[in-house]
Amino acid sequence: MKSPWNICLATPLFLLLPIHTWASPASEDQASARYSNGHTCVACVVVVSVIEQLAQVHNSTVEASMERLCSYLPEKLFLKTTCYLVIEIFGPDLIKLLNTDMNADVVCHSLEFCKQDPGQPLCHLYPLPKEAWKPTLEKARQIVKKSPSLKHSRSSSDICSLPFLARICQRIKSAIKNSVPFKDVDSDKYSVFPTLRGYHWRGRDCNDSNKMAYPGRRPVNWDIHEDSNCNGIWGVDPKDGIPYEKKFCEGSQPRGIILLGDSAGAHFHISPEWLTASQMSLKSFISLPTALTNELNWPQLSGTTGFLDSISGIKENSIYLRLRKRNHCNHRDYQNISRNGASSQNLKKFIESLSRNQLLDHPAIVIYAMIGNDVCSRKVDPVPEMTTPEKLYSSIMQTLKYLNSHLPNGSHVILYGLPDGRFLWDNLHDRYYPLGQLNKDVTYAHFYSFLNCLQVSPCHGWMSSNKTLRTLTSERAKQLSHTLKKIAASKKFTNFDLFYVDFDFQEVTEEWQKRGGQPWQLIEPVDGFHPNEVALLLLADRFWKKVQLQWPQVLGKENPFNPQIEQVFGDQGGH
Ligand SMILES: *[C@@H]1O[C@H](CO)[C@@H](O)[C@H](O)[C@H]1NC(C)=O
Ligand SMILES: *[C@@H]1O[C@H](CO)[C@@H](O)[C@H](O)[C@H]1NC(C)=O
Ligand SMILES: *[C@@H]1O[C@H](CO)[C@@H](O)[C@H](O)[C@H]1NC(C)=O
Ligand SMILES: *[C@@H]1O[C@H](CO)[C@@H](O)[C@H](O)[C@H]1NC(C)=O
Ligand SMILES: CC(=O)N[C@H]1CO[C@H](CO)[C@@H](O)[C@@H]1O
C-alpha cells in the first residue's frame, strides 16, 4: 500500500527506477535509505527477469530481447527514449551476465542494484543457484569489472543521480507537472483533467470559469441559466416555464459519495502484462503512462467511486454509479479522498482535501475504508508498528469531529472494518508468481519473503510464512474493527448518522466461488496484496445490499423522473 514500492515494482522499465525518488511519501524514518535500496533491487530483478524471459520466450539473444522490451514501450513520458538510453548504459553488462547463465538475482547483486548489508540476510527472488552464492557472485563481478561499460553502476541506487540520466529525469518530472494545466491540484478540488487527481478522482468540473459551479452543491436559482451543480440538468422547460432542476430534482434528496480510503479504495493495480514475457506486446503498455500519473491507482474503475464500465466483464457497478442510477440528480457527485499508504493515523494529513460546503451543498455519504495500513508495515517486526485500539479510537473521534464540522446536515458516515488478511497467504503462497510462471520457479511465498527480506513489503504481517505473525496481525485487525463498531454504536453526531459494516472478504469469496471462480482470482496478481477490480465491485455489491436492507435512508429514494432526465439530457455530459 506504500506507493514508492508499488511504483518500482510496476516497472518493467528502467525509467521508473527514478520515479520512487519523488513519489516517496513523507516517511522520514532512518530506514528510508534501505527502503529505497530495496525498491531499486526489486525493480532491477523485475526488469532483468523480464529481459531474460523475453529472450527465452522468443528464443532470441539478450540484446534482441532488450530491444524488444524498449520497442513495446510508449513514447509518452519519455518511456521509450529512456529505455533505449538505459540499455545503452547497462546493456553490455547484462548481455555478458545473462549469457553466462546468471539469474536476475546474481545480475542485480553484481551490478549493485541489490546489496547485502553486513549482518543482513541475502535477499533473492529465485531459488539460490546450484553452485554456492559467493563464488557465483564473485564470477559475475569479474565479468562486470572487465566490461567496458561505464563505471556508473557502482552508485546506481539512484539512477537519477547518473549524470547521463539526470536531465531526462528532470524532463520527465516537468512533463508530469506540466500535464496539470491551469489549476493547482492541491488547492483546487475539481478538475477537467483526468489524471493527477483530476476527474478520475472527483466529479468533473462543468464550468472552469465559475468557481461556484461544482458537483454536489444545491442548485443556484434552480439552474435556470447554468448548471451550478454540474449534474447536467439545467435550463427551463419551454412547455411550462418550470426549471428542469426544480421539476426533476426538488425533493429527490440528492446526495454525493465520498470515500476516505487507502490504496485499495483508490484501486491500486499493476498490470500483470507489464511483467509477463509470454504475453508481452505493443498493446501491453498502452495504459502505463496514465497509470503512472495516477500513482498507479485506477479510481475511475474502483468499487466506490468508479464510473467506467468495468473491463473485467463483471456486471456489478460502483457505489457511485448505483447512486446515480437511483437518482440521476446525483450525477457527478463523487469524491475520492484516497491515498496509497493511508491509515487512521495519517488521514488527518489529507482529509482537508474533502470538499463539502455545509451550507451550500447537498448531504453526502462518506465511506471510511482504511482496510490495511493500520496493521500493515514493512518492518522486520511489524507488531510494534500496528495501531492500537486506543490510538484508533482517538484518531477516529478526531476524524468524525472534523466530518461533523464539514458535512451538510443529513449526511451519513459508514465505517468499514478491517479484513482478515490471512486469505492472502492461504490462497496464494503455493501459486506461481507472474515472474515464476514461465519456469515454475517463483511462488508467492518466495516473492513475499523477497520483499520481507528487503523490508519493502506492503504488509509484512500478512504476507509472511510466519503463521504466528499472520495470526497476530489478524487479531489486531479484529480488535480495531471492534473499536470502529463500538464507536458507530455509541457515538452521535449532529450532522450525520453513523454506521459500521464488516469488511467481509469471506462473503465475497463465497459469492465468487458460486459463480465458478477461485479465491486467488480476487487478489492483484503482481502485488499479491490488494483486492482486484472484481473483488472491489463484489464488495461494493455486498455493501449496497447490506445498506439497502438495514439503512435504506442512506441511499435515498429512487427518483421517478429518471426517465425524463434521460430523455431531455441524455448522458448528462459524462462523469
Ligand atoms: C533457437 O534459436 C537457435 C539459434 O537461432 C536454434 O538453433 C534453435 O533451434 C532455436 N530453438 C527453438 C526451440 O526454436
Ligand atoms: C460559466 O460560468 C460563467 C460565469 O458564471 C457564465 O457566464 C457562463 O455562462 C458559464 N458557462 C456555462 C456553459 O454554463
Ligand atoms: C439536522 O436535520 C435534522 C432533520 O433531518 C434536524 O432534526 C436537526 O435539527 C438538524 N440539525 C441541525 C444542526 O440543523
Ligand atoms: C514469527 O512471528 C512472531 C511474532 O512476530 C515472532 O515472535 C517469531 O519470532 C517469528 N518466528 C520466526 C521463525 O521468525
Ligand atoms: C486525498 C486525495 O488525494 N485527494 C485528492 C483528490 O483529488 C484532488 C484533485 O482532483 C486532489 O487535490 C486531492 O488531493
XYZ file of C-alpha atoms and ligand atoms in Angstrom:
645
model
C 0.000 0.000 0.000
C 3.012 2.252 0.102
C 3.333 3.940 -3.214
C 7.061 4.011 -3.901
C 7.396 0.292 -3.543
C 4.460 -0.145 -5.795
C 5.708 2.211 -8.406
C 9.014 0.495 -8.565
C 7.533 -2.893 -8.853
C 5.389 -1.575 -11.623
C 8.289 -1.053 -13.820
C 9.458 -3.482 -16.347
C 11.309 -0.417 -17.484
C 14.347 1.124 -16.057
C 12.972 4.565 -16.343
C 10.825 4.122 -13.350
C 13.659 3.425 -11.036
C 13.930 7.168 -10.515
C 10.250 7.752 -10.011
C 10.259 6.497 -6.491
C 12.650 9.218 -5.561
C 9.983 11.831 -5.989
C 6.925 9.767 -5.298
C 8.062 8.933 -1.791
C 5.712 9.883 0.975
C 6.999 11.901 3.853
C 8.137 8.849 5.781
C 11.417 10.187 7.036
C 12.444 7.279 9.158
C 16.035 6.211 9.374
C 15.472 3.072 7.417
C 14.371 5.059 4.411
C 17.694 4.589 2.681
C 17.319 0.857 2.987
C 13.739 1.205 1.849
C 14.804 2.980 -1.293
C 17.593 0.456 -1.898
C 15.008 -2.252 -1.529
C 12.893 -0.741 -4.287
C 15.841 -0.437 -6.556
C 16.610 -4.082 -6.014
C 13.036 -5.187 -6.692
C 12.873 -3.076 -9.828
C 16.173 -4.441 -11.085
C 15.195 -8.050 -10.501
C 11.847 -7.491 -12.232
C 13.380 -5.819 -15.254
C 16.217 -8.286 -15.664
C 13.768 -11.168 -15.292
C 11.562 -9.729 -17.995
C 14.524 -9.341 -20.359
C 15.697 -12.847 -19.638
C 12.251 -14.308 -20.106
C 11.577 -12.373 -23.297
C 14.743 -13.911 -24.693
C 13.543 -17.332 -23.616
C 10.026 -16.921 -24.990
C 11.202 -15.639 -28.365
C 14.328 -17.748 -28.493
C 16.301 -14.594 -29.110
C 19.516 -13.042 -27.883
C 19.564 -10.886 -24.778
C 20.297 -7.921 -26.964
C 17.262 -8.530 -29.154
C 15.158 -9.026 -26.088
C 16.166 -5.646 -24.627
C 15.381 -4.038 -27.955
C 12.048 -5.764 -27.947
C 11.160 -4.505 -24.499
C 12.003 -0.908 -25.414
C 10.083 -1.178 -28.655
C 6.948 -2.133 -26.725
C 7.057 0.990 -24.580
C 5.070 4.088 -25.497
C 6.811 7.360 -26.348
C 4.870 9.219 -23.680
C 6.704 10.366 -20.550
C 9.933 9.521 -22.414
C 9.412 5.896 -21.584
C 10.824 4.587 -24.832
C 13.690 7.062 -25.014
C 14.798 6.315 -21.510
C 14.576 2.605 -22.096
C 16.953 2.853 -25.052
C 19.292 5.029 -23.040
C 19.364 2.609 -20.218
C 20.146 -0.347 -22.433
C 22.945 1.683 -23.815
C 24.354 2.010 -20.318
C 23.646 -1.386 -18.839
C 23.172 -3.465 -21.956
C 26.755 -4.696 -22.363
C 26.918 -5.940 -18.765
C 23.511 -7.526 -18.963
C 24.346 -9.352 -22.168
C 27.501 -10.828 -20.713
C 25.947 -11.792 -17.417
C 22.817 -13.324 -18.843
C 24.818 -15.150 -21.490
C 26.806 -16.840 -18.710
C 23.525 -18.088 -17.246
C 23.489 -15.786 -14.261
C 19.969 -15.281 -12.976
C 18.344 -11.946 -12.199
C 19.336 -12.062 -8.518
C 23.000 -12.532 -9.331
C 22.894 -9.913 -12.075
C 21.345 -7.316 -9.790
C 23.747 -8.055 -6.947
C 26.765 -7.895 -9.213
C 25.593 -4.566 -10.646
C 24.970 -3.440 -7.067
C 21.330 -2.644 -7.574
C 20.841 -5.147 -4.795
C 23.139 -5.016 -1.794
C 23.632 -7.326 1.095
C 24.307 -5.150 4.087
C 26.679 -6.583 6.712
C 24.775 -8.697 9.193
C 21.687 -8.733 6.959
C 20.365 -11.770 5.147
C 20.890 -12.274 1.442
C 17.727 -11.269 -0.408
C 16.814 -13.205 -3.513
C 13.655 -13.842 -5.506
C 14.690 -17.026 -7.298
C 15.888 -20.161 -5.578
C 19.619 -19.852 -4.942
C 21.860 -21.058 -7.776
C 23.158 -24.607 -7.541
C 26.736 -23.568 -7.012
C 27.423 -21.569 -3.893
C 26.258 -17.977 -3.932
C 29.558 -16.321 -3.094
C 31.708 -17.753 -5.897
C 28.891 -17.210 -8.390
C 28.598 -13.580 -7.400
C 32.370 -13.217 -7.498
C 32.421 -14.627 -11.009
C 29.684 -12.216 -12.030
C 31.583 -9.303 -10.539
C 34.668 -10.259 -12.527
C 32.591 -10.196 -15.692
C 31.247 -6.748 -14.894
C 34.673 -5.442 -13.954
C 36.112 -6.430 -17.294
C 33.215 -4.805 -19.004
C 33.922 -1.670 -20.991
C 30.648 -0.117 -19.932
C 30.522 2.905 -17.699
C 31.526 2.799 -14.081
C 28.205 4.262 -13.062
C 26.775 1.038 -11.780
C 28.778 1.369 -8.596
C 26.401 4.049 -7.411
C 23.339 3.064 -9.284
C 20.962 3.000 -6.369
C 19.519 6.245 -7.629
C 19.643 6.245 -11.337
C 18.632 9.902 -11.466
C 21.974 10.795 -9.981
C 23.757 9.423 -13.015
C 24.913 12.448 -14.971
C 23.598 10.798 -18.063
C 20.097 10.458 -16.809
C 19.717 13.464 -14.572
C 18.475 15.572 -17.442
C 15.981 13.001 -18.535
C 14.668 12.628 -15.014
C 14.218 16.371 -14.919
C 12.334 16.355 -18.188
C 10.041 13.592 -17.080
C 9.299 15.331 -13.833
C 8.409 18.534 -15.583
C 6.406 16.693 -18.230
C 4.330 15.212 -15.473
C 3.963 18.556 -13.769
C 3.007 20.307 -16.962
C 0.277 17.887 -17.720
C -1.747 19.555 -14.963
C -2.518 22.830 -16.634
C -4.232 25.869 -15.153
C -5.039 24.594 -11.761
C -3.098 23.887 -8.693
C -4.074 20.359 -7.802
C -3.715 20.943 -4.110
C -5.831 23.989 -3.577
C -8.334 23.242 -6.245
C -10.735 20.441 -5.692
C -12.408 19.681 -9.007
C -10.833 19.472 -12.390
C -11.428 18.903 -16.066
C -8.231 16.878 -16.360
C -8.482 13.186 -15.886
C -5.297 12.190 -14.096
C -3.077 13.726 -11.427
C -6.075 13.593 -9.182
C -8.404 15.262 -11.626
C -11.788 13.874 -12.591
C -10.715 10.280 -12.316
C -10.845 11.111 -8.635
C -13.746 13.559 -8.396
C -16.715 14.582 -10.458
C -15.714 16.627 -13.478
C -15.975 20.364 -13.205
C -18.559 21.630 -15.629
C -17.561 25.277 -15.872
C -13.947 26.201 -15.380
C -14.607 29.918 -15.365
C -17.041 29.708 -12.491
C -15.587 28.714 -9.143
C -19.041 28.471 -7.642
C -20.100 25.744 -10.040
C -19.116 22.287 -8.819
C -20.654 18.857 -8.298
C -22.706 18.394 -5.140
C -23.886 21.917 -4.461
C -27.512 22.867 -4.086
C -28.570 24.488 -7.331
C -28.405 28.258 -7.575
C -31.708 29.716 -8.719
C -32.742 26.217 -9.892
C -30.017 26.301 -12.523
C -32.156 28.331 -14.862
C -29.163 29.843 -16.667
C -26.324 27.487 -15.931
C -25.590 24.145 -14.380
C -24.271 25.269 -10.995
C -24.082 21.736 -9.588
C -22.677 20.077 -12.696
C -25.245 17.311 -12.725
C -26.090 18.016 -16.344
C -29.599 19.236 -15.519
C -30.351 22.909 -16.140
C -32.488 25.341 -18.123
C -36.219 25.802 -18.300
C -38.834 23.534 -19.802
C -40.241 25.616 -22.662
C -43.599 23.870 -22.324
C -44.456 25.148 -18.873
C -41.656 27.530 -17.901
C -40.595 25.399 -14.918
C -36.817 24.988 -14.416
C -35.778 21.387 -15.081
C -33.677 21.178 -11.926
C -36.767 22.068 -9.888
C -39.048 19.784 -11.800
C -36.783 16.727 -11.746
C -34.682 17.103 -8.610
C -36.626 19.026 -5.996
C -37.483 16.687 -3.153
C -35.414 13.867 -4.664
C -32.882 14.311 -1.867
C -29.722 14.307 -3.974
C -26.535 13.214 -2.274
C -22.900 12.626 -3.085
C -20.481 9.849 -2.283
C -17.122 10.480 -0.662
C -14.559 7.816 0.023
C -11.851 8.200 2.641
C -9.652 5.329 1.688
C -6.265 3.791 1.099
C -4.744 2.253 -1.988
C -7.457 -0.398 -2.075
C -10.088 2.324 -2.187
C -8.234 4.062 -4.959
C -7.947 0.714 -6.703
C -4.220 0.180 -6.850
C -3.311 -2.008 -9.779
C -0.179 -3.056 -11.608
C -0.997 -4.764 -14.830
C 0.470 -8.292 -14.904
C 1.034 -7.825 -18.633
C 3.837 -5.417 -17.774
C 5.871 -8.286 -16.418
C 4.667 -11.375 -18.179
C 7.092 -12.004 -21.004
C 4.964 -14.653 -22.648
C 2.087 -12.224 -23.202
C 4.016 -9.045 -23.774
C 3.298 -6.988 -26.867
C 2.924 -3.436 -28.100
C -0.522 -3.375 -26.563
C 0.723 -4.269 -23.087
C 1.952 -0.813 -22.163
C -0.723 1.440 -23.629
C -2.203 2.181 -20.218
C 1.133 2.698 -18.478
C 1.513 6.486 -18.844
C -1.979 7.142 -17.496
C -1.456 4.691 -14.686
C 1.801 6.340 -13.668
C 0.302 9.794 -13.476
C -2.475 8.407 -11.261
C 0.071 6.948 -8.831
C -0.875 3.532 -10.229
C -4.349 3.842 -8.875
C -7.384 3.367 -11.043
C -10.101 5.256 -9.186
C -12.136 5.527 -12.374
C -12.701 1.790 -12.077
C -12.859 1.498 -8.325
C -15.635 -0.070 -6.349
C -16.798 3.055 -4.616
C -16.293 5.972 -6.945
C -15.605 4.228 -10.258
C -17.569 5.477 -13.216
C -16.267 3.497 -16.164
C -17.795 0.192 -17.010
C -15.567 -2.491 -15.675
C -13.374 -4.286 -18.175
C -13.445 -7.414 -16.063
C -16.755 -8.469 -17.557
C -18.493 -8.382 -14.203
C -21.871 -6.707 -14.206
C -21.759 -5.128 -10.760
C -21.295 -1.381 -10.591
C -19.566 1.029 -8.271
C -21.499 2.684 -5.482
C -21.335 5.993 -7.315
C -22.903 4.540 -10.443
C -25.632 2.943 -8.377
C -26.424 6.194 -6.607
C -26.516 7.901 -9.941
C -28.790 5.255 -11.355
C -31.099 5.622 -8.388
C -31.297 9.366 -8.768
C -29.886 10.986 -11.889
C -29.723 14.271 -9.965
C -26.664 12.751 -8.195
C -24.733 12.815 -11.445
C -21.002 13.612 -10.954
C -21.265 13.955 -7.204
C -18.371 11.728 -6.113
C -15.041 12.346 -4.428
C -12.227 10.012 -3.661
C -10.076 11.133 -0.858
C -7.949 8.020 -1.107
C -4.207 7.758 -0.770
C -1.736 4.977 -1.118
C -0.484 4.240 2.364
C -3.411 5.932 4.103
C -4.365 4.805 7.595
C -6.365 6.106 10.537
C -3.145 7.678 11.760
C -2.268 9.770 8.723
C -5.741 10.604 7.456
C -5.633 13.960 9.186
C -2.883 14.994 6.782
C -5.174 14.874 3.799
C -8.758 14.935 4.988
C -8.741 18.675 4.277
C -8.957 17.867 0.597
C -12.513 16.720 1.223
C -14.700 19.353 -0.299
C -18.178 19.882 1.040
C -19.781 23.137 1.992
C -22.084 22.725 4.951
C -24.400 25.492 3.909
C -24.331 25.304 0.147
C -24.051 21.616 -0.644
C -26.195 18.515 -0.598
C -25.567 15.924 2.122
C -23.026 13.218 1.437
C -22.431 9.574 2.152
C -18.920 9.231 3.497
C -17.322 5.815 3.499
C -14.318 5.381 5.743
C -12.335 2.397 4.494
C -8.794 2.157 5.792
C -8.556 -1.539 5.390
C -4.951 -2.459 5.968
C -2.314 0.099 6.821
C -3.190 0.241 10.495
C -1.862 -3.281 10.865
C 0.422 -3.442 7.843
C 4.023 -2.408 7.851
C 7.189 -3.379 6.073
C 9.313 -3.560 9.230
C 11.142 -6.686 10.338
C 8.970 -6.731 13.417
C 5.657 -5.257 12.337
C 3.850 -5.800 15.631
C 5.022 -2.653 17.466
C 4.125 -0.609 14.378
C 0.476 -1.557 14.454
C -2.131 0.969 15.506
C -3.515 0.166 18.938
C -7.255 0.231 19.632
C -6.705 3.271 21.876
C -4.882 5.183 19.170
C -7.502 4.204 16.637
C -10.253 5.383 18.932
C -8.764 8.805 19.364
C -7.940 9.337 15.695
C -11.367 8.180 14.552
C -13.055 10.506 17.006
C -10.934 13.313 15.601
C -11.914 12.385 12.060
C -15.590 12.224 12.970
C -15.457 15.614 14.631
C -13.853 17.002 11.528
C -16.578 15.472 9.393
C -19.276 16.802 11.682
C -17.984 20.297 11.191
C -17.730 19.930 7.399
C -20.621 17.794 6.226
C -24.058 19.226 5.496
C -26.761 18.147 7.917
C -28.415 14.888 6.881
C -25.199 13.209 5.787
C -24.242 9.608 6.543
C -20.916 8.163 7.587
C -20.117 4.492 7.273
C -17.071 2.925 8.869
C -15.636 -0.157 7.236
C -13.915 -2.731 9.417
C -10.596 -4.348 8.552
C -10.399 -7.618 6.658
C -8.771 -10.789 7.872
C -5.789 -10.743 5.533
C -4.896 -14.359 6.161
C -6.717 -15.183 2.933
C -3.668 -13.800 1.099
C -1.247 -16.429 2.313
C -3.846 -19.152 2.382
C -4.804 -18.649 -1.244
C -1.531 -17.599 -2.810
C 1.524 -18.994 -1.087
C 1.983 -22.069 -3.261
C 0.837 -20.486 -6.516
C 3.348 -19.216 -9.050
C 4.097 -15.519 -9.040
C 3.771 -13.908 -12.535
C 7.568 -13.901 -12.973
C 7.677 -17.519 -11.876
C 5.079 -18.896 -14.250
C 7.311 -19.420 -17.251
C 9.837 -21.627 -15.490
C 7.761 -22.627 -12.474
C 10.391 -21.353 -10.094
C 8.932 -18.476 -8.055
C 5.860 -18.790 -5.854
C 4.147 -16.077 -3.858
C 5.870 -17.482 -0.779
C 9.220 -16.699 -2.473
C 8.004 -13.317 -3.567
C 6.746 -12.396 -0.092
C 9.976 -13.476 1.524
C 11.996 -11.463 -1.014
C 10.006 -8.332 -0.103
C 10.263 -9.006 3.613
C 13.991 -9.562 3.344
C 14.358 -6.194 1.607
C 11.908 -4.669 4.087
C 9.690 -3.283 1.380
C 6.626 -5.480 1.807
C 3.370 -3.538 1.856
C 2.198 -5.823 4.642
C 4.783 -7.965 6.328
C 2.257 -9.163 8.900
C 0.004 -10.970 6.446
C 2.424 -11.558 3.577
C 4.616 -13.832 5.597
C 5.340 -17.503 6.047
C 5.240 -16.953 9.815
C 1.876 -18.238 10.911
C 2.138 -16.763 14.393
C 2.680 -13.361 12.862
C -0.230 -13.705 10.437
C -2.476 -14.679 13.312
C -1.286 -11.774 15.447
C -1.968 -9.385 12.587
C -5.487 -10.721 12.172
C -6.113 -10.450 15.883
C -5.146 -6.812 15.881
C -7.271 -6.162 12.805
C -10.194 -7.728 14.616
C -9.657 -5.542 17.675
C -9.556 -2.453 15.503
C -12.742 -3.452 13.704
C -14.347 -3.951 17.071
C -13.305 -0.461 18.118
C -14.881 1.006 14.989
C -18.043 -0.951 15.583
C -18.263 0.279 19.156
C -17.822 3.875 18.098
C -20.545 3.523 15.481
C -22.922 2.015 18.004
C -22.368 4.546 20.749
C -21.476 7.945 19.308
C -23.924 10.501 17.985
C -23.209 13.468 15.751
C -25.454 16.326 14.785
C -24.843 16.404 11.052
C -24.677 12.733 10.178
C -25.721 9.346 11.372
C -23.045 6.739 11.784
C -22.888 3.044 10.801
C -20.409 0.209 10.755
C -20.016 -2.606 8.231
C -17.670 -5.569 8.360
C -15.106 -5.900 5.611
C -16.146 -9.415 4.932
C -13.891 -10.879 2.315
C -15.223 -14.325 3.080
C -18.664 -13.356 1.760
C -17.163 -12.009 -1.416
C -15.096 -15.139 -1.883
C -18.163 -17.311 -1.453
C -20.101 -15.258 -3.957
C -17.225 -15.560 -6.405
C -16.980 -19.298 -5.889
C -20.701 -19.611 -6.530
C -20.003 -18.099 -9.919
C -17.342 -20.691 -10.571
C -14.336 -18.561 -9.619
C -11.331 -19.280 -7.417
C -10.428 -17.144 -4.390
C -6.938 -16.294 -5.697
C -8.527 -14.624 -8.700
C -9.721 -11.831 -6.401
C -6.221 -10.648 -5.492
C -3.998 -8.383 -7.568
C -1.522 -10.790 -9.157
C 1.519 -8.512 -9.228
C 1.491 -7.163 -5.697
C -0.143 -10.259 -4.185
C -1.905 -7.999 -1.739
C -4.648 -5.677 -2.967
C -8.171 -6.772 -3.755
C -8.583 -6.539 -7.526
C -11.275 -4.889 -9.565
C -13.625 -7.858 -9.420
C -13.224 -8.070 -5.653
C -13.832 -4.347 -5.246
C -17.000 -4.492 -7.307
C -18.261 -7.541 -5.460
C -17.541 -5.734 -2.206
C -19.455 -2.714 -3.452
C -22.327 -5.031 -4.266
C -22.329 -6.524 -0.765
C -22.127 -3.062 0.708
C -25.032 -1.803 -1.339
C -27.243 -4.737 -0.473
C -26.476 -4.507 3.243
C -27.119 -0.800 3.393
C -30.293 -1.077 1.354
C -31.585 -3.723 3.713
C -30.572 -2.184 7.035
C -30.390 1.562 6.462
C -32.260 2.393 3.252
C -32.370 6.076 4.240
C -28.653 6.264 3.483
C -29.189 5.610 -0.218
C -32.277 7.749 -0.677
C -35.278 7.132 -2.858
C -35.494 6.172 -6.484
C -36.139 9.322 -8.491
C -39.331 8.854 -10.547
C -38.107 11.471 -13.028
C -35.050 9.493 -14.102
C -36.578 8.504 -17.476
C -37.481 12.120 -18.229
C -34.000 13.293 -17.266
C -32.569 10.763 -19.708
C -34.962 11.898 -22.365
C -34.121 15.586 -22.038
C -30.418 15.462 -21.101
C -29.098 12.156 -22.427
C -25.845 11.191 -20.722
C -25.733 14.463 -18.751
C -22.308 15.340 -20.077
C -20.193 12.466 -18.765
C -18.701 11.970 -15.359
C 16.576 -21.180 -31.021
O 17.479 -20.495 -31.839
C 18.660 -21.243 -32.146
C 19.628 -20.368 -32.896
O 18.966 -19.408 -33.654
C 18.266 -22.520 -32.911
O 19.414 -23.278 -33.195
C 17.291 -23.313 -32.063
O 16.844 -24.454 -32.769
C 16.110 -22.471 -31.633
N 15.310 -23.212 -30.706
C 13.984 -23.239 -30.770
C 13.292 -24.013 -29.706
O 13.369 -22.671 -31.638
C -19.704 29.530 -16.840
O -19.690 30.500 -15.821
C -19.703 31.814 -16.277
C -19.553 32.743 -15.071
O -20.521 32.461 -14.110
C -21.038 32.063 -17.020
O -21.058 33.396 -17.522
C -21.134 31.067 -18.180
O -22.380 31.194 -18.817
C -20.979 29.666 -17.679
N -20.922 28.734 -18.800
C -21.720 27.700 -18.931
C -21.526 26.852 -20.137
O -22.573 27.423 -18.100
C -30.436 18.287 11.038
O -31.571 17.770 10.400
C -32.470 17.114 11.266
C -33.564 16.538 10.410
O -33.061 15.836 9.352
C -33.000 18.064 12.285
O -33.828 17.372 13.196
C -31.831 18.683 13.040
O -32.303 19.677 13.904
C -30.848 19.291 12.074
N -29.668 19.720 12.814
C -29.095 20.897 12.632
C -27.884 21.172 13.448
O -29.539 21.719 11.847
C 7.103 -15.271 13.978
O 6.475 -14.094 14.400
C 6.455 -13.925 15.799
C 5.620 -12.680 16.088
O 6.141 -11.545 15.473
C 7.864 -13.824 16.326
O 7.847 -13.678 17.716
C 8.635 -15.070 15.925
O 9.978 -14.915 16.292
C 8.544 -15.296 14.434
N 9.122 -16.571 14.098
C 10.091 -16.680 13.208
C 10.560 -18.064 12.929
O 10.560 -15.709 12.633
C -6.820 12.550 -0.698
C -6.558 12.953 -2.066
O -5.564 12.562 -2.614
N -7.424 13.723 -2.645
C -7.218 14.243 -3.926
C -8.470 14.065 -4.751
O -8.313 14.780 -5.935
C -7.970 16.168 -5.810
C -7.860 16.808 -7.144
O -8.684 16.240 -8.061
C -6.664 16.345 -5.078
O -6.394 17.720 -4.905
C -6.759 15.670 -3.770
O -5.505 15.738 -3.148
